[in-house]
CSV table of C-alpha atoms and ligand atoms in Angstrom, one decimal:
chain,number,residue,atom,x,y,z
A,548,MET,CA,-1.8,-22.3,0.2
A,549,THR,CA,-2.1,-26.1,-0.4
A,550,ASN,CA,0.6,-28.3,-1.7
A,551,SER,CA,-1.0,-30.0,-4.7
A,552,GLU,CA,-0.3,-33.6,-5.7
A,553,THR,CA,1.1,-32.5,-9.1
A,554,LYS,CA,4.8,-31.6,-9.3
A,555,ALA,CA,6.9,-29.8,-11.9
A,556,THR,CA,9.8,-31.7,-13.3
A,557,LEU,CA,12.7,-29.7,-14.7
A,558,SER,CA,14.9,-31.7,-17.0
A,559,PHE,CA,18.2,-30.5,-18.7
A,560,SER,CA,19.3,-31.2,-22.3
A,561,ASP,CA,22.9,-31.4,-21.1
A,562,GLY,CA,22.2,-34.5,-19.1
A,563,SER,CA,22.2,-32.8,-15.7
A,564,PRO,CA,19.9,-34.7,-13.3
A,565,SER,CA,16.3,-33.5,-13.5
A,566,LEU,CA,14.6,-31.9,-10.5
A,567,GLU,CA,11.1,-32.2,-9.1
A,568,MET,CA,9.5,-29.1,-7.6
A,569,PRO,CA,6.3,-28.9,-5.6
A,570,ILE,CA,3.3,-27.0,-7.1
A,571,TYR,CA,1.2,-25.0,-4.7
A,572,LYS,CA,-2.5,-24.0,-5.3
A,573,GLY,CA,-3.9,-20.8,-3.9
A,574,SER,CA,-7.6,-20.2,-3.1
A,575,ILE,CA,-8.0,-18.6,-6.5
A,576,GLY,CA,-5.6,-17.6,-9.3
A,577,PRO,CA,-2.5,-19.2,-10.8
A,578,ASP,CA,-0.7,-22.1,-9.1
A,579,VAL,CA,3.0,-21.5,-8.2
A,580,ILE,CA,6.1,-23.7,-8.6
A,581,ASP,CA,8.3,-23.7,-5.5
A,582,ILE,CA,11.8,-23.2,-6.9
A,583,ARG,CA,13.5,-22.5,-3.6
A,584,LYS,CA,15.6,-25.7,-3.8
A,585,LEU,CA,16.6,-25.0,-7.5
A,586,TYR,CA,19.9,-23.3,-6.9
A,587,GLY,CA,21.0,-25.7,-4.2
A,588,ALA,CA,20.2,-28.7,-6.4
A,589,THR,CA,21.4,-27.4,-9.8
A,590,GLY,CA,23.7,-24.3,-9.2
A,591,LYS,CA,21.3,-22.5,-11.5
A,592,PHE,CA,19.1,-19.4,-10.9
A,593,THR,CA,15.8,-18.6,-12.6
A,594,TYR,CA,15.9,-15.4,-14.8
A,595,ASP,CA,12.9,-13.1,-14.6
A,596,PRO,CA,13.7,-9.4,-15.0
A,597,GLY,CA,10.6,-7.4,-14.1
A,598,PHE,CA,9.3,-10.4,-12.3
A,599,MET,CA,6.9,-11.2,-15.1
A,600,SER,CA,6.4,-14.8,-13.9
A,601,THR,CA,7.5,-14.6,-10.3
A,602,ALA,CA,5.3,-14.8,-7.1
A,603,ALA,CA,7.4,-13.2,-4.4
A,604,CYS,CA,5.1,-14.1,-1.5
A,605,ASN,CA,1.8,-15.6,-0.5
A,606,SER,CA,-0.9,-13.0,0.4
A,607,SER,CA,-4.6,-12.9,1.3
A,608,ILE,CA,-5.1,-9.2,0.8
A,609,THR,CA,-5.8,-8.3,-2.8
A,610,TYR,CA,-6.5,-10.5,-5.9
A,611,ILE,CA,-6.3,-9.3,-9.5
A,612,ASP,CA,-7.5,-11.3,-12.5
A,613,GLY,CA,-5.9,-9.4,-15.4
A,614,ASP,CA,-7.7,-11.2,-18.1
A,615,LYS,CA,-11.2,-10.7,-16.6
A,616,GLY,CA,-10.3,-7.1,-15.4
A,617,GLU,CA,-11.3,-8.2,-11.8
A,618,LEU,CA,-10.0,-6.6,-8.6
A,619,LEU,CA,-10.9,-8.0,-5.1
A,620,TYR,CA,-10.0,-6.5,-1.7
A,621,ARG,CA,-10.1,-9.5,0.7
A,622,GLY,CA,-12.6,-11.1,-1.7
A,623,TYR,CA,-14.9,-8.2,-2.2
A,624,PRO,CA,-15.2,-6.8,-5.8
A,625,ILE,CA,-13.9,-3.2,-6.1
A,626,GLU,CA,-17.1,-2.2,-7.8
A,627,GLN,CA,-19.1,-3.1,-4.6
A,628,LEU,CA,-16.7,-1.5,-2.2
A,629,ALA,CA,-16.3,1.7,-4.3
A,630,VAL,CA,-20.0,2.2,-5.0
A,631,ASN,CA,-21.9,0.8,-1.9
A,632,GLY,CA,-19.3,-0.5,0.4
A,633,GLY,CA,-19.1,2.4,2.8
A,634,ASP,CA,-16.3,4.9,3.0
A,635,PHE,CA,-12.5,4.7,2.6
A,636,LEU,CA,-11.9,4.0,6.3
A,637,GLU,CA,-14.2,0.9,6.0
A,638,THR,CA,-11.9,-0.2,3.2
A,639,CYS,CA,-8.9,0.5,5.4
A,640,TYR,CA,-10.3,-1.6,8.2
A,641,LEU,CA,-11.0,-4.4,5.7
A,642,LEU,CA,-7.5,-4.4,4.2
A,643,LEU,CA,-5.9,-4.3,7.6
A,644,ASN,CA,-8.1,-6.9,9.4
A,645,GLY,CA,-9.5,-9.1,6.6
A,646,GLU,CA,-13.1,-8.4,7.3
A,647,LEU,CA,-15.5,-5.4,6.9
A,648,PRO,CA,-16.2,-3.8,10.3
A,649,ASN,CA,-19.6,-3.9,12.0
A,650,ALA,CA,-21.0,-0.6,13.2
A,651,ALA,CA,-19.2,-0.7,16.6
A,652,GLN,CA,-15.9,-1.7,15.1
A,653,LYS,CA,-16.1,1.0,12.5
A,654,GLU,CA,-16.9,3.7,15.1
A,655,GLU,CA,-13.9,2.7,17.2
A,656,PHE,CA,-11.6,2.5,14.2
A,657,VAL,CA,-12.7,5.9,12.9
A,658,SER,CA,-12.3,7.4,16.4
A,659,THR,CA,-8.8,6.0,16.7
A,660,VAL,CA,-7.7,7.2,13.3
A,661,THR,CA,-9.2,10.6,13.9
A,662,LYS,CA,-7.3,11.0,17.1
A,663,HIS,CA,-4.0,10.5,15.3
A,664,THR,CA,-4.3,13.0,12.5
A,665,MET,CA,-2.1,15.7,14.0
A,666,VAL,CA,1.7,15.6,13.4
A,667,HIS,CA,4.3,16.7,15.8
A,668,GLU,CA,4.8,20.5,15.7
A,669,GLN,CA,8.5,20.0,14.9
A,670,MET,CA,7.5,18.5,11.6
A,671,GLN,CA,6.8,22.0,10.3
A,672,PHE,CA,10.6,22.6,10.3
A,673,PHE,CA,11.1,19.8,7.8
A,674,PHE,CA,8.8,21.5,5.4
A,675,ARG,CA,10.5,24.8,5.8
A,676,GLY,CA,13.7,23.2,4.5
A,677,PHE,CA,12.2,22.6,1.1
A,678,ARG,CA,12.0,25.1,-1.8
A,679,ARG,CA,8.3,26.2,-2.2
A,680,ASP,CA,8.3,24.7,-5.7
A,681,ALA,CA,9.7,21.3,-4.5
A,682,HIS,CA,7.7,18.4,-6.0
A,683,PRO,CA,5.3,17.2,-3.3
A,684,MET,CA,6.5,13.7,-3.7
A,685,SER,CA,10.0,14.8,-2.7
A,686,VAL,CA,8.5,16.4,0.4
A,687,LEU,CA,6.5,13.3,1.2
A,688,VAL,CA,9.5,11.0,0.9
A,689,GLY,CA,11.3,13.2,3.3
A,690,THR,CA,8.6,13.9,5.9
A,691,VAL,CA,7.2,10.4,6.0
A,692,GLY,CA,10.7,9.0,6.6
A,693,ALA,CA,11.2,11.7,9.2
A,694,LEU,CA,8.1,10.5,11.1
A,695,SER,CA,10.1,7.6,12.5
A,696,SER,CA,12.2,10.1,14.5
A,697,PHE,CA,9.1,11.1,16.5
A,698,TYR,CA,7.7,7.6,17.4
A,699,HIS,CA,10.4,5.7,19.2
A,700,ASP,CA,7.5,4.2,21.2
A,701,SER,CA,6.3,2.1,18.2
A,702,LEU,CA,9.2,1.0,16.2
A,703,ASP,CA,9.6,-2.6,17.4
A,704,ILE,CA,8.4,-4.4,14.3
A,705,ASN,CA,8.2,-7.7,16.2
A,706,ASP,CA,5.6,-6.2,18.6
A,707,PRO,CA,2.1,-6.6,17.1
A,708,HIS,CA,0.9,-3.6,19.1
A,709,HIS,CA,3.7,-1.5,17.7
A,710,ARG,CA,2.8,-2.6,14.2
A,711,GLU,CA,-0.9,-1.7,14.8
A,712,VAL,CA,0.0,1.8,16.3
A,713,SER,CA,2.3,2.5,13.4
A,714,ALA,CA,-0.3,1.5,10.8
A,715,ILE,CA,-2.9,3.8,12.4
A,716,ARG,CA,-0.4,6.7,12.6
A,717,LEU,CA,0.5,6.4,9.0
A,718,ILE,CA,-3.1,6.1,7.7
A,719,ALA,CA,-4.1,9.1,10.0
A,720,LYS,CA,-1.2,11.4,9.2
A,721,MET,CA,-0.8,11.0,5.5
A,722,PRO,CA,-3.7,13.4,4.7
A,723,THR,CA,-2.2,15.9,7.1
A,724,LEU,CA,1.2,15.7,5.4
A,725,VAL,CA,-0.1,15.8,1.9
A,726,ALA,CA,-2.2,18.9,2.7
A,727,MET,CA,0.8,20.5,4.4
A,728,ALA,CA,2.9,19.9,1.3
A,729,TYR,CA,0.2,21.7,-0.7
A,730,LYS,CA,-0.2,24.6,1.7
A,731,TYR,CA,3.6,25.1,1.8
A,732,SER,CA,3.8,25.1,-2.0
A,733,ILE,CA,1.3,28.0,-2.3
A,734,GLY,CA,2.6,30.0,0.7
A,735,GLN,CA,-0.6,29.5,2.8
A,736,PRO,CA,-0.5,28.6,6.5
A,737,PHE,CA,-0.8,24.9,7.5
A,738,VAL,CA,-4.4,24.0,8.5
A,739,TYR,CA,-4.8,21.7,11.5
A,740,PRO,CA,-7.1,18.6,11.2
A,741,ARG,CA,-10.6,18.7,12.7
A,742,ASN,CA,-12.0,15.8,14.6
A,743,ASP,CA,-15.6,16.6,13.7
A,744,LEU,CA,-15.1,15.9,10.0
A,745,SER,CA,-14.9,12.6,8.1
A,746,TYR,CA,-11.5,11.4,6.8
A,747,SER,CA,-12.0,12.8,3.3
A,748,ALA,CA,-13.8,15.9,4.4
A,749,ASN,CA,-11.0,16.6,6.8
A,750,PHE,CA,-8.5,16.3,4.0
A,751,MET,CA,-10.4,18.8,1.8
A,752,HIS,CA,-10.7,21.1,4.9
A,753,MET,CA,-6.9,20.9,5.4
A,754,MET,CA,-6.3,21.5,1.7
A,755,PHE,CA,-8.8,24.3,1.0
A,756,SER,CA,-9.6,26.2,4.3
A,757,THR,CA,-7.7,29.3,5.1
A,758,PRO,CA,-7.6,31.4,8.3
A,759,CYS,CA,-9.9,33.8,6.5
A,760,GLU,CA,-12.5,31.3,5.3
A,761,GLU,CA,-13.6,27.8,6.3
A,762,TYR,CA,-13.9,25.2,3.6
A,763,LYS,CA,-17.6,24.4,2.9
A,764,VAL,CA,-17.9,20.6,2.7
A,765,ASN,CA,-19.5,19.5,-0.5
A,766,GLU,CA,-20.6,15.9,0.1
A,767,VAL,CA,-20.6,15.0,-3.6
A,768,LEU,CA,-17.0,16.0,-3.9
A,769,VAL,CA,-16.0,14.4,-0.6
A,770,ARG,CA,-17.7,11.2,-1.7
A,771,ALA,CA,-15.8,11.4,-5.0
A,772,LEU,CA,-12.5,11.8,-3.2
A,773,ASP,CA,-13.4,8.9,-0.9
A,774,ARG,CA,-14.0,6.7,-4.0
A,775,ILE,CA,-10.7,7.8,-5.5
A,776,LEU,CA,-9.0,6.7,-2.3
A,777,ILE,CA,-10.8,3.3,-2.3
A,778,LEU,CA,-9.8,2.7,-5.9
A,779,HIS,CA,-6.2,3.3,-5.1
A,780,ALA,CA,-6.0,1.6,-1.7
A,781,ASP,CA,-4.2,-1.6,-2.7
A,782,HIS,CA,-3.2,-3.5,-5.8
A,783,GLU,CA,-1.4,-6.8,-5.0
A,784,GLN,CA,2.4,-6.9,-5.5
A,785,ASN,CA,2.9,-3.8,-7.7
A,786,ALA,CA,6.3,-2.0,-7.8
A,787,SER,CA,5.8,0.2,-4.8
A,788,THR,CA,4.2,-2.5,-2.6
A,789,SER,CA,7.1,-4.8,-3.5
A,790,THR,CA,9.5,-2.0,-2.6
A,791,VAL,CA,7.8,-1.7,0.8
A,792,ARG,CA,8.0,-5.4,1.3
A,793,LEU,CA,11.7,-5.6,0.3
A,794,ALA,CA,12.5,-2.6,2.6
A,795,GLY,CA,10.5,-4.3,5.4
A,796,SER,CA,12.3,-7.6,4.9
A,797,SER,CA,15.5,-6.0,6.3
A,798,GLY,CA,13.7,-5.0,9.5
A,799,ALA,CA,13.5,-1.3,8.6
A,800,ASN,CA,10.9,0.6,10.6
A,801,PRO,CA,7.4,1.0,8.9
A,802,PHE,CA,7.8,4.8,8.3
A,803,ALA,CA,11.1,4.2,6.4
A,804,CYS,CA,9.4,1.4,4.4
A,805,ILE,CA,6.4,3.6,3.4
A,806,ALA,CA,8.9,6.4,2.5
A,807,ALA,CA,10.5,3.9,0.1
A,808,GLY,CA,7.1,3.0,-1.3
A,809,ILE,CA,6.4,6.7,-1.9
A,810,ALA,CA,9.7,7.0,-3.8
A,811,CYS,CA,8.9,4.1,-6.0
A,812,LEU,CA,5.3,5.2,-6.7
A,813,TRP,CA,6.7,8.6,-7.9
A,814,GLY,CA,7.9,7.1,-11.2
A,815,PRO,CA,5.9,7.9,-14.4
A,816,ALA,CA,5.5,4.2,-15.2
A,817,HIS,CA,3.7,3.7,-11.9
A,818,GLY,CA,1.9,6.2,-9.7
A,819,GLY,CA,3.4,9.2,-11.5
A,820,ALA,CA,1.3,8.3,-14.6
A,821,ASN,CA,-1.8,10.2,-13.4
A,822,GLU,CA,0.2,13.5,-13.4
A,823,ALA,CA,1.8,12.5,-16.8
A,824,ALA,CA,-1.6,11.5,-18.2
A,825,LEU,CA,-3.1,15.0,-17.5
A,826,SER,CA,0.0,16.7,-18.9
A,827,MET,CA,-0.4,14.5,-22.0
A,828,LEU,CA,-4.1,15.6,-22.4
A,829,GLU,CA,-3.2,19.2,-22.0
A,830,GLU,CA,-0.4,18.8,-24.5
A,831,ILE,CA,-2.7,17.2,-27.1
A,832,GLY,CA,-5.1,20.1,-26.4
A,833,SER,CA,-7.8,19.2,-29.0
A,834,VAL,CA,-9.5,16.2,-30.5
A,835,ASP,CA,-8.1,17.4,-33.9
A,836,ASN,CA,-4.5,16.5,-32.6
A,837,ILE,CA,-5.4,13.0,-31.5
A,838,THR,CA,-4.5,11.3,-34.8
A,839,HIS,CA,-1.0,12.9,-34.9
A,840,PHE,CA,-0.4,12.0,-31.3
A,841,ILE,CA,-1.4,8.4,-31.8
A,842,SER,CA,1.1,8.2,-34.7
A,843,GLN,CA,3.8,9.5,-32.4
A,844,VAL,CA,2.9,6.8,-29.9
A,845,LYS,CA,3.2,4.1,-32.6
A,846,ASP,CA,6.6,5.4,-33.6
A,847,LYS,CA,9.0,3.6,-31.2
A,848,ASN,CA,11.7,6.2,-31.8
A,849,SER,CA,9.4,9.0,-30.5
A,850,GLY,CA,9.6,7.6,-26.9
A,851,VAL,CA,6.0,8.8,-26.6
A,852,LYS,CA,3.6,6.6,-24.6
A,853,LEU,CA,-0.1,6.9,-24.1
A,854,MET,CA,0.0,7.7,-20.4
A,855,GLY,CA,-2.7,6.1,-18.3
A,856,PHE,CA,-2.9,3.2,-20.8
A,857,GLY,CA,-1.4,-0.3,-20.5
A,858,HIS,CA,-0.8,-2.4,-17.4
A,859,ARG,CA,1.5,-5.3,-16.4
A,860,VAL,CA,-1.4,-7.4,-15.2
A,861,TYR,CA,-4.6,-6.0,-16.7
A,862,LYS,CA,-4.9,-7.2,-20.3
A,863,ASN,CA,-8.5,-6.1,-20.2
A,864,TYR,CA,-10.1,-2.9,-19.0
A,865,ASP,CA,-8.8,-1.8,-15.5
A,866,PRO,CA,-12.0,-2.0,-13.4
A,867,ARG,CA,-10.8,1.1,-11.5
A,868,ALA,CA,-10.7,3.1,-14.7
A,869,LYS,CA,-14.4,2.4,-15.4
A,870,LEU,CA,-15.3,3.6,-11.9
A,871,MET,CA,-12.9,6.6,-12.2
A,872,ARG,CA,-14.6,7.6,-15.4
A,873,GLU,CA,-18.0,7.5,-13.7
A,874,THR,CA,-16.7,9.5,-10.8
A,875,CYS,CA,-15.3,12.0,-13.2
A,876,TYR,CA,-18.6,12.4,-14.9
A,877,GLU,CA,-20.5,12.8,-11.5
A,878,VAL,CA,-18.0,15.5,-10.2
A,879,LEU,CA,-18.0,17.4,-13.5
A,880,GLN,CA,-21.9,17.3,-13.4
A,881,GLU,CA,-21.9,18.5,-9.8
A,882,LEU,CA,-19.6,21.4,-10.7
A,883,GLY,CA,-21.4,22.3,-13.9
A,884,LEU,CA,-18.3,21.3,-15.9
A,885,GLN,CA,-19.9,18.5,-17.9
A,886,ASP,CA,-18.5,20.1,-21.0
A,887,ASP,CA,-15.0,20.0,-19.6
A,888,PRO,CA,-12.8,19.9,-22.8
A,889,LEU,CA,-10.2,17.6,-21.2
A,890,PHE,CA,-12.8,15.0,-20.2
A,891,LYS,CA,-14.2,15.1,-23.7
A,892,LEU,CA,-10.7,14.8,-25.1
A,893,ALA,CA,-9.9,11.9,-22.8
A,894,MET,CA,-13.1,10.0,-23.9
A,895,ALA,CA,-12.4,10.6,-27.5
A,896,LEU,CA,-8.8,9.5,-27.1
A,897,GLU,CA,-9.9,6.3,-25.3
A,898,LYS,CA,-12.5,5.5,-28.0
A,899,ILE,CA,-9.9,6.0,-30.8
A,900,ALA,CA,-7.2,3.9,-29.0
A,901,LEU,CA,-9.6,1.1,-28.2
A,902,GLU,CA,-10.4,0.8,-31.9
A,903,ASP,CA,-6.8,1.0,-33.1
A,904,GLU,CA,-5.0,-2.3,-33.9
A,905,TYR,CA,-1.8,-1.1,-32.2
A,906,PHE,CA,-3.5,-0.9,-28.8
A,907,VAL,CA,-5.9,-3.8,-29.3
A,908,SER,CA,-3.1,-6.2,-30.4
A,909,ARG,CA,-1.1,-5.2,-27.3
A,910,LYS,CA,-4.1,-5.4,-25.0
A,911,LEU,CA,-3.6,-1.8,-23.9
A,912,TYR,CA,-6.6,-0.4,-22.1
A,913,PRO,CA,-7.1,2.6,-19.8
A,914,ASN,CA,-5.7,2.0,-16.3
A,915,VAL,CA,-6.5,3.7,-13.0
A,916,ASP,CA,-4.4,6.7,-13.9
A,917,PHE,CA,-6.2,7.7,-17.2
A,918,TYR,CA,-9.2,9.5,-15.7
A,919,SER,CA,-8.0,10.2,-12.1
A,920,GLY,CA,-6.1,13.4,-13.1
A,921,ILE,CA,-9.2,14.9,-14.7
A,922,VAL,CA,-11.4,14.3,-11.6
A,923,GLN,CA,-8.7,15.5,-9.2
A,924,ARG,CA,-8.2,18.6,-11.2
A,925,ALA,CA,-11.9,19.2,-11.0
A,926,LEU,CA,-11.7,18.8,-7.2
A,927,GLY,CA,-9.1,21.6,-7.2
A,928,ILE,CA,-6.1,19.4,-6.6
A,929,PRO,CA,-3.0,20.7,-8.4
A,930,THR,CA,-1.5,18.3,-11.0
A,931,ALA,CA,1.8,18.0,-9.1
A,932,LEU,CA,-0.2,16.6,-6.1
A,933,PHE,CA,-2.0,13.8,-8.0
A,934,THR,CA,0.7,11.2,-7.1
A,935,GLY,CA,0.7,12.4,-3.5
A,936,ILE,CA,-3.0,11.6,-3.4
A,937,PHE,CA,-2.2,8.2,-4.8
A,938,ALA,CA,0.4,7.7,-2.0
A,939,LEU,CA,-2.2,8.9,0.6
A,940,ALA,CA,-4.6,6.2,-0.6
A,941,ARG,CA,-2.0,3.5,-1.1
A,942,THR,CA,-0.5,3.9,2.4
A,943,VAL,CA,-3.2,1.5,3.8
A,944,GLY,CA,-2.3,-1.1,1.2
A,945,TRP,CA,1.4,-0.7,1.7
A,946,ILE,CA,1.1,-1.0,5.5
A,947,ALA,CA,-1.4,-3.9,5.3
A,948,GLN,CA,1.1,-5.8,3.0
A,949,TRP,CA,4.0,-4.9,5.3
A,950,LYS,CA,2.1,-6.2,8.4
A,951,GLU,CA,1.3,-9.4,6.5
A,952,MET,CA,4.9,-9.9,5.5
A,953,ILE,CA,6.3,-9.2,9.0
A,954,SER,CA,4.0,-11.8,10.5
A,955,ASP,CA,4.6,-14.4,7.8
A,956,PRO,CA,6.8,-17.2,9.2
A,957,GLU,CA,8.1,-17.8,5.7
A,958,GLN,CA,9.5,-14.3,5.2
A,959,LYS,CA,13.2,-13.8,4.9
A,960,ILE,CA,15.3,-10.8,3.9
A,961,GLY,CA,14.7,-10.3,0.2
A,962,ARG,CA,18.0,-10.8,-1.7
A,963,PRO,CA,17.6,-11.6,-5.5
A,964,ARG,CA,20.7,-12.9,-7.4
A,965,GLN,CA,21.8,-12.1,-11.0
A,966,LEU,CA,23.1,-13.4,-14.3
A,967,PHE,CA,26.6,-11.9,-14.3
A,968,VAL,CA,27.7,-10.7,-17.7
A,969,GLY,CA,30.6,-8.4,-16.7
A,970,ALA,CA,34.4,-8.9,-16.7
A,971,ALA,CA,35.7,-12.2,-15.3
A,972,LYS,CA,38.5,-12.1,-12.7
A,973,ARG,CA,41.5,-10.1,-13.9
A,974,ASP,CA,44.6,-8.3,-12.3
A,975,VAL,CA,45.0,-4.5,-11.9
A,976,VAL,CA,47.7,-3.0,-14.1
A,977,ALA,CA,49.7,0.0,-12.8
A,978,ILE,CA,48.5,3.2,-14.4
A,979,ASP,CA,51.7,3.9,-16.2
A,980,LYS,CA,51.2,0.5,-18.0
A,981,ARG,CA,47.5,1.0,-19.0
B,1968,LIG,C1,0.0,1.8,-12.1
B,1968,LIG,O1,1.4,-2.8,-11.2
B,1968,LIG,C2,0.3,-2.2,-10.8
B,1968,LIG,O2,-0.6,-2.8,-10.2
B,1968,LIG,C3,0.4,-0.7,-10.9
B,1968,LIG,C4,-0.9,0.1,-10.5
B,1968,LIG,C5,-1.2,0.0,-9.1
B,1968,LIG,O3,-2.4,0.2,-8.7
B,1968,LIG,O4,-0.2,-0.1,-8.2
B,1968,LIG,O5,-1.9,-0.4,-11.3
B,1968,LIG,C6,-0.7,1.6,-10.9
B,1968,LIG,O6,1.2,2.0,-12.1
B,1968,LIG,C7,-0.8,1.8,-13.4
B,1968,LIG,C8,0.1,1.9,-14.7
B,1968,LIG,C9,0.4,3.4,-14.9
B,1968,LIG,N1,1.4,3.6,-15.9
B,1968,LIG,C10,1.1,4.2,-17.1
B,1968,LIG,O7,0.0,4.5,-17.5
B,1968,LIG,C11,2.4,4.5,-18.0
B,1968,LIG,C12,2.1,4.0,-19.4
B,1968,LIG,N2,2.0,2.6,-19.3
B,1968,LIG,C13,3.3,1.9,-19.7
B,1968,LIG,O8,4.4,2.5,-19.2
B,1968,LIG,C14,3.1,0.3,-19.5
B,1968,LIG,O9,1.9,0.0,-20.0
B,1968,LIG,C15,3.3,-0.2,-18.1
B,1968,LIG,C16,4.6,0.2,-17.4
B,1968,LIG,C17,2.2,0.2,-17.2
B,1968,LIG,C18,3.3,-1.7,-18.2
B,1968,LIG,O10,4.4,-2.1,-18.9
B,1968,LIG,P1,4.8,-3.6,-19.2
B,1968,LIG,O11,3.8,-4.6,-18.6
B,1968,LIG,O12,6.2,-3.8,-19.0
B,1968,LIG,O13,4.4,-3.7,-20.8
B,1968,LIG,P2,5.5,-3.4,-21.9
B,1968,LIG,O14,6.2,-2.1,-21.6
B,1968,LIG,O15,6.3,-4.6,-22.1
B,1968,LIG,O16,4.5,-3.2,-23.1
B,1968,LIG,C19,4.1,-4.2,-24.0
B,1968,LIG,C20,4.0,-3.5,-25.4
B,1968,LIG,C21,5.3,-2.8,-25.8
B,1968,LIG,O17,5.2,-2.7,-27.2
B,1968,LIG,P3,6.1,-3.9,-28.1
B,1968,LIG,O18,7.5,-3.8,-27.5
B,1968,LIG,O19,5.4,-5.1,-27.8
B,1968,LIG,O20,5.9,-3.4,-29.5
B,1968,LIG,O21,3.0,-2.4,-25.3
B,1968,LIG,C22,3.6,-1.1,-25.5
B,1968,LIG,C23,5.1,-1.4,-25.3
B,1968,LIG,O22,5.8,-0.4,-26.1
B,1968,LIG,N3,3.1,-0.3,-24.5
B,1968,LIG,C24,2.7,1.0,-24.7
B,1968,LIG,C25,2.1,1.5,-23.5
B,1968,LIG,N4,2.2,0.5,-22.6
B,1968,LIG,C26,2.8,-0.5,-23.2
B,1968,LIG,N5,2.7,1.7,-25.9
B,1968,LIG,C27,2.2,3.0,-25.8
B,1968,LIG,N6,1.6,3.5,-24.7
B,1968,LIG,C28,1.6,2.8,-23.5
B,1968,LIG,N7,1.1,3.3,-22.4
């Protein structure tokens, strides 16, 4: 970032001395006002619940322009990466290293990831401690956090090699753990990864093979899954990424930090929205019920939200939602499900919402979660696992952001303050006098 000539001057109506603060310019996007000296100079904090106007870090990984509906991974538009930018592991390499790999670099990266896809056999005992109907996100929070107990050889966060090894292990093992969570939930045996399959084909193999029948790789479906992973790979300083950064700022090991990110992603306002959006469509059931449902959404007392719509940053169409809808159509076509009633319902609901003043005035558009459930359901992925797939994809973004933070000389332990509105100092009164 560059320190621009312009400065921000903060003046106070109570006659307190004004304060000048430097303004920094990034390469693209909004400038920032450096307020780090504010408290020391004024005894005052800024107040920004939800961090609506706060930049918590500087980063060169992902850029979002919410007004244009633009998403760049290391400068490359998501439309190019998702449609003709190669596969998910190419995007992983880009997010981790800042540049797309050449053929030799890609071959080496793929080989390294492939050779780390197995998990320690002892991991199976963690799964067996869960109920079969445990939510997969609870299993992933537990098992990903537990990974740190197996890799004492790569937990020194100050060692760049350890950071690299941990990043590879997490990217490589997440599909194995997600598939194991699925197999455990349906009472089928775990399926080991295969080194002769691509990353996404290997995941489908671990999900849908059984000892009695090998999964027959369908390249159209595998490509669709790969695109879903690319679309979910990173997204600037969203809630779960900020959680990973905050956990990492204390020096916690990368496996613990990713487990924290998974826990945050689980929420229905964040990654859990894809599961909630599909349940919402199933609950609406038919196009005839859309009008009544929309009236419930507009009724603040109903607590009903249009899941898969709205976004803190996008005040235009989420570019990922467009690509997800195209992927949805391709998959349904491939499977002969082009008349899938839920897809038709989703498109009808989108059309009605985008013409309704309530949504238009609030700049509420479909986000990445609106169509992703329909396409995952068509791929045979159970609804409860949708957010687990999101976590699988986002692991590379989380770990890339974690690595960037750890190697940022500016980073310090994250420790926000507060506006205290509770009881001022008072004395305890004995119970018999209360
Ligand atoms: C993801 O941050 C990221 O980048 C996240 C993500 C990523 O890749 O990491 O993009 C992934 O989490 C996508 C978002 C998935 N969540 C959902 O689809 C859940 C439904 N969406 C809402 O919960 C909401 O839109 C949020 C949480 C996504 C954004 O909330 P904000 O920015 O805090 O906006 P807000 O709640 O202040 O809403 C502004 C207005 C309010 O109405 P008014 O008080 O102005 O009258 O819009 C309304 C809200 O009630 N509103 C909705 C709505 N979303 C916002 N009304 C109905 N349905 C919705 N979905």
